[in-house]
């Protein structure tokens, strides 16, 4: 009987775990759970006899793949799959998938919440500002970017994005989002930028001093994506030079202590919280379980990312 392991250092809501268990067991498979583990060695032990694996931001390294002798499929319950060693998966013929769009709403809501919080000086009692009438740039118009754009419009913001994709341009036109030519233009135009770039070789450190310095007075950069896309030295230099610049992120930077010198101009969630809602956990967790069942029973490879 195939064994499906859910291994999540940051646990899903209970209701999501029970939903995954139900899908797995009604398909005739065995369900196993490793939650809130403290050490990578716990994951190495747990994967030893797993045929399928569901993870979140958990690092599925070449070592984990090596330890998972029976593994056929790993599903990242979420959007970004930079935590999966795709090369190691492909070498072993293991299918890797994500669950695109399933946790987007939770992240988009968090982004707007963070923007309001920064506009109100982290609720310190001093007079702040409103989002209405401000310019909002969406960097990467995917599932999350699109929802942030719609929420921004509901707040009365003027929303912009830039993209080369025809499908994204169509979506932007439907959403009443204005098209700009480049990231440089986006950063020059927008008082708020919400970035949704994935962490890839060509995006790492791409939010650098030169780009961020283009932002107009009263700038707020919102990062609910990945810390790797930020050039932290460049951002630190800019924030030291510009007292109007704010940075809010759902991911703790490597140089957290240095960012702390900017007081209320920065805020970092203690743990990545964007997708941490019961709804997102249910959507992404159940989608992952269903994808595994369809793959193991019918060979369905929709959402495979290591083709
Ligand atoms: C994602 O890529 O889906 C988000 O970053 C959420 O990550 P998490 O599952 O670790 O909360």
Coordinates of C-alpha atoms and ligand atoms in Angstrom, one line a residue:
X1 CA 0.0 0.0 0.0
X2 CA 1.4 3.4 -1.0
X3 CA 2.3 5.7 1.9
X4 CA 1.7 9.5 1.7
X5 CA 3.7 11.6 4.1
X6 CA 2.8 15.1 5.1
X7 CA 5.9 16.8 6.4
X8 CA 5.4 20.4 7.5
X9 CA 7.8 22.2 9.7
X10 CA 5.1 25.0 9.9
X11 CA 1.9 22.9 10.5
X12 CA -1.3 23.1 8.5
X13 CA -4.5 23.9 10.3
X14 CA -5.9 20.7 11.9
X15 CA -8.9 20.8 9.6
X16 CA -6.6 20.7 6.6
X17 CA -4.6 17.8 7.9
X18 CA -7.8 15.8 8.6
X19 CA -9.0 16.6 5.0
X20 CA -5.8 15.4 3.6
X21 CA -6.0 12.2 5.7
X22 CA -9.5 11.5 4.4
X23 CA -8.5 11.9 0.7
X24 CA -5.5 9.7 1.2
X25 CA -7.2 7.0 3.1
X26 CA -10.3 6.9 0.9
X27 CA -8.0 6.3 -2.0
X28 CA -6.7 3.3 -0.2
X29 CA -3.3 4.7 0.7
X30 CA -1.6 5.0 4.1
X31 CA -1.4 8.5 5.7
X32 CA 1.6 9.6 7.8
X33 CA 2.3 13.0 9.5
X34 CA 5.5 14.7 10.5
X35 CA 4.7 18.2 11.9
X36 CA 6.7 20.9 13.6
X37 CA 9.9 18.9 13.3
X38 CA 13.0 20.6 14.7
X39 CA 15.7 19.0 12.7
X40 CA 16.3 18.0 9.0
X41 CA 17.3 14.5 10.3
X42 CA 13.6 14.0 11.4
X43 CA 12.6 14.5 7.8
X44 CA 15.3 12.2 6.5
X45 CA 14.0 9.4 8.8
X46 CA 10.3 10.0 8.0
X47 CA 10.7 9.9 4.2
X48 CA 12.5 6.6 4.2
X49 CA 9.4 4.5 3.3
X50 CA 7.2 7.3 1.7
X51 CA 5.9 6.9 -1.8
X52 CA 4.5 10.4 -1.9
X53 CA 5.4 13.6 0.0
X54 CA 3.5 16.8 0.7
X55 CA 5.5 19.7 2.0
X56 CA 5.3 23.5 2.4
X57 CA 8.5 25.6 2.5
X58 CA 10.3 22.5 3.9
X59 CA 13.6 21.9 2.2
X60 CA 13.5 18.9 0.0
X61 CA 17.3 18.6 -0.7
X62 CA 19.3 16.1 -2.7
X63 CA 19.9 14.4 0.7
X64 CA 16.2 14.1 1.4
X65 CA 15.6 12.6 -2.1
X66 CA 18.5 10.2 -1.5
X67 CA 16.9 9.1 1.8
X68 CA 13.5 8.7 0.2
X69 CA 14.2 5.4 -1.6
X70 CA 10.5 4.7 -2.6
X71 CA 9.5 8.3 -3.4
X72 CA 7.6 8.8 -6.7
X73 CA 6.0 12.2 -6.2
X74 CA 6.6 15.3 -4.1
X75 CA 4.0 18.1 -4.0
X76 CA 4.8 21.6 -2.6
X77 CA 1.4 22.6 -1.2
X78 CA 1.8 26.2 -2.3
X79 CA 3.2 28.4 -5.1
X80 CA 6.9 28.8 -4.9
X81 CA 8.9 25.6 -5.3
X82 CA 12.4 26.9 -4.8
X83 CA 12.6 24.7 -1.8
X84 CA 12.6 21.5 -4.0
X85 CA 15.8 20.2 -5.5
X86 CA 14.3 19.7 -8.9
X87 CA 17.4 18.3 -10.4
X88 CA 17.7 15.6 -7.8
X89 CA 14.0 14.8 -8.3
X90 CA 14.4 14.5 -12.1
X91 CA 17.5 12.4 -11.8
X92 CA 15.5 9.8 -9.7
X93 CA 12.4 10.1 -11.9
X94 CA 10.4 11.7 -9.1
X95 CA 7.6 14.0 -10.2
X96 CA 7.6 17.4 -8.5
X97 CA 4.4 19.5 -8.4
X98 CA 3.1 22.7 -6.8
X99 CA -0.5 23.8 -6.3
X100 CA -0.7 27.2 -8.0
X101 CA -3.3 29.7 -6.9
X102 CA -4.5 27.7 -3.9
X103 CA -3.1 30.0 -1.2
X104 CA -3.1 33.3 -3.2
X105 CA -6.0 35.0 -1.5
X106 CA -4.5 34.6 2.0
X107 CA -1.2 36.2 0.8
X108 CA -3.1 39.0 -1.0
X109 CA -5.1 39.8 2.1
X110 CA -1.9 39.9 4.2
X111 CA -0.3 42.3 1.7
X112 CA -3.1 44.8 2.0
X113 CA -3.0 44.4 5.8
X114 CA 0.7 45.2 5.9
X115 CA 0.3 48.2 3.6
X116 CA -2.4 49.7 5.9
X117 CA -0.2 49.0 8.9
X118 CA 2.8 50.8 7.4
X119 CA 0.6 53.7 6.2
X120 CA -0.6 54.1 9.8
X121 CA 3.0 54.1 11.2
X122 CA 2.4 50.7 12.7
X123 CA -0.4 52.1 14.8
X124 CA 1.9 54.2 17.0
X125 CA -0.7 56.9 17.6
X126 CA 0.8 59.5 15.1
X127 CA -1.1 60.7 12.1
X128 CA -0.5 58.4 9.1
X129 CA -1.8 58.4 5.5
X130 CA -4.4 56.5 3.4
X131 CA -4.0 54.1 0.5
X132 CA -6.8 55.8 -1.5
X133 CA -5.4 57.8 -4.4
X134 CA -1.9 56.3 -4.1
X135 CA -0.1 54.5 -6.9
X136 CA 0.4 50.7 -6.4
X137 CA 2.8 48.7 -8.6
X138 CA 2.4 45.0 -8.9
X139 CA 5.6 43.3 -9.8
X140 CA 4.7 39.9 -11.4
X141 CA 1.0 39.7 -12.4
X142 CA 0.4 36.0 -11.4
X143 CA -2.3 34.6 -9.1
X144 CA -1.3 36.6 -6.0
X145 CA -0.4 39.8 -7.9
X146 CA -3.8 39.9 -9.6
X147 CA -5.6 39.6 -6.3
X148 CA -3.5 42.3 -4.7
X149 CA -4.3 44.5 -7.7
X150 CA -8.0 44.0 -7.2
X151 CA -7.8 44.7 -3.5
X152 CA -5.7 47.8 -4.2
X153 CA -8.4 49.0 -6.6
X154 CA -11.1 48.4 -3.9
X155 CA -9.1 50.7 -1.7
X156 CA -9.2 53.4 -4.4
X157 CA -5.5 53.0 -5.5
X158 CA -4.3 53.6 -9.0
X159 CA -2.8 50.2 -9.9
X160 CA 0.0 49.5 -12.4
X161 CA 2.0 46.5 -13.6
X162 CA 4.3 45.5 -16.4
X163 CA 4.4 42.2 -18.2
X164 CA 5.4 40.7 -21.5
X165 CA 2.8 37.9 -21.3
X166 CA -0.3 38.3 -23.5
X167 CA -2.4 36.4 -20.9
X168 CA -1.3 38.8 -18.1
X169 CA -2.0 41.8 -20.3
X170 CA -5.5 40.5 -20.9
X171 CA -6.0 40.0 -17.2
X172 CA -4.7 43.5 -16.4
X173 CA -7.1 45.0 -18.9
X174 CA -10.0 43.1 -17.4
X175 CA -9.0 44.3 -13.9
X176 CA -8.5 48.0 -15.0
X177 CA -4.7 47.8 -14.2
X178 CA -2.5 50.1 -16.3
X179 CA 0.4 48.7 -18.3
X180 CA 3.9 50.0 -17.9
X181 CA 6.9 49.1 -20.1
X182 CA 9.4 47.9 -17.5
X183 CA 10.2 47.3 -13.9
X184 CA 12.1 50.6 -14.0
X185 CA 9.0 52.4 -15.0
X186 CA 6.9 50.6 -12.4
X187 CA 9.3 51.5 -9.5
X188 CA 9.5 55.1 -10.8
X189 CA 5.8 55.5 -10.9
X190 CA 4.6 53.7 -7.8
X191 CA 4.5 54.9 -4.1
X192 CA 3.7 51.3 -3.1
X193 CA 5.2 48.3 -4.9
X194 CA 4.1 44.8 -4.0
X195 CA 6.6 42.3 -5.4
X196 CA 5.6 38.7 -6.3
X197 CA 8.7 37.6 -8.0
X198 CA 9.8 34.0 -7.5
X199 CA 13.4 33.3 -6.4
X200 CA 15.2 32.2 -9.5
X201 CA 18.8 32.7 -10.8
X202 CA 17.7 35.8 -12.8
X203 CA 15.6 37.4 -10.0
X204 CA 18.0 37.0 -7.1
X205 CA 19.1 40.4 -5.7
X206 CA 17.2 42.0 -8.6
X207 CA 15.5 44.5 -6.3
X208 CA 18.7 46.5 -5.9
X209 CA 19.7 50.0 -5.0
X210 CA 19.4 51.4 -8.5
X211 CA 15.9 50.0 -9.0
X212 CA 14.5 50.8 -5.5
X213 CA 15.9 54.3 -5.5
X214 CA 13.5 55.1 -8.4
X215 CA 10.5 55.0 -6.1
X216 CA 8.9 58.3 -5.4
X217 CA 8.7 60.1 -2.1
X218 CA 6.9 58.2 0.6
X219 CA 7.8 54.9 -0.9
X220 CA 6.8 51.5 0.6
X221 CA 8.1 48.2 -0.7
X222 CA 6.1 45.2 0.2
X223 CA 7.7 41.8 -0.1
X224 CA 5.5 38.7 0.4
X225 CA 7.6 36.7 -2.0
X226 CA 11.1 35.7 -1.2
X227 CA 14.1 37.3 0.7
X228 CA 16.5 36.2 -2.1
X229 CA 15.1 38.7 -4.6
X230 CA 16.2 41.6 -2.4
X231 CA 19.7 43.0 -2.6
X232 CA 19.8 43.6 1.2
X233 CA 23.0 45.8 1.1
X234 CA 21.4 48.0 -1.5
X235 CA 18.2 48.3 0.4
X236 CA 20.0 49.1 3.7
X237 CA 22.0 51.8 1.9
X238 CA 18.8 53.3 0.4
X239 CA 17.0 53.3 3.7
X240 CA 19.9 55.0 5.5
X241 CA 19.8 57.7 2.8
X242 CA 16.0 58.2 2.6
X243 CA 13.9 58.7 5.7
X244 CA 10.7 58.4 3.6
X245 CA 11.4 54.8 2.5
X246 CA 9.6 51.9 4.2
X247 CA 10.1 48.2 3.8
X248 CA 7.6 45.6 5.0
X249 CA 8.1 41.9 4.4
X250 CA 6.6 38.5 5.3
X251 CA 10.1 37.1 5.2
X252 CA 12.8 37.8 7.7
X253 CA 16.0 39.2 6.0
X254 CA 19.4 37.8 6.5
X255 CA 20.5 41.2 7.9
X256 CA 17.6 41.5 10.3
X257 CA 19.6 43.3 13.0
X258 CA 20.8 46.0 10.6
X259 CA 17.2 46.6 9.3
X260 CA 16.0 47.0 12.9
X261 CA 17.9 50.4 13.1
X262 CA 15.1 51.8 11.0
X263 CA 12.4 51.4 13.7
X264 CA 8.9 51.9 12.4
X265 CA 10.0 52.2 8.8
X266 CA 10.5 48.4 8.7
X267 CA 8.3 45.5 9.7
X268 CA 9.0 41.7 9.4
X269 CA 6.5 39.0 10.3
X270 CA 8.3 36.6 12.8
X271 CA 7.5 33.6 10.5
X272 CA 6.2 33.6 6.9
X273 CA 2.5 34.1 7.5
X274 CA 1.1 34.9 4.1
X275 CA -0.4 31.4 3.4
X276 CA -1.0 30.7 7.1
X277 CA -4.8 30.6 7.2
X278 CA -7.2 27.7 7.6
X279 CA -8.6 28.4 4.2
X280 CA -5.3 28.5 2.4
X281 CA -4.2 25.4 4.2
X282 CA -7.3 23.6 3.2
X283 CA -7.1 24.7 -0.4
X284 CA -3.4 23.9 -0.9
X285 CA -3.3 20.8 1.3
X286 CA -6.4 19.2 -0.2
X287 CA -5.2 20.1 -3.8
X288 CA -1.9 18.5 -3.0
X289 CA -3.5 15.3 -1.7
X290 CA -5.9 15.1 -4.8
X291 CA -3.0 15.6 -7.2
X292 CA -1.1 12.8 -5.5
X293 CA -4.1 10.4 -5.7
X294 CA -4.6 11.3 -9.4
X295 CA -0.9 10.8 -10.1
X296 CA -0.6 7.5 -8.3
X297 CA -3.9 6.1 -9.7
X298 CA -4.0 7.6 -13.2
X299 CA -0.5 8.9 -13.9
X300 CA -1.9 12.5 -14.1
X301 CA 1.0 15.0 -14.2
X302 CA -0.9 18.3 -14.4
X303 CA 1.0 20.8 -12.3
X304 CA 4.3 19.0 -12.7
X305 CA 7.1 21.5 -12.5
X306 CA 10.2 19.4 -13.4
X307 CA 9.2 18.5 -16.9
Ligands
LIG1 C1 4.2 29.8 -1.3 O1 5.1 29.8 -2.0 O2 3.1 29.2 -1.5 C2 4.2 30.7 -0.1 O3 5.4 31.3 0.1 C3 3.7 30.0 1.2 O4 4.7 29.3 1.9 P1 4.3 28.4 3.2 O5 3.5 27.2 2.7 O6 5.6 28.0 3.7 O7 3.5 29.2 4.1

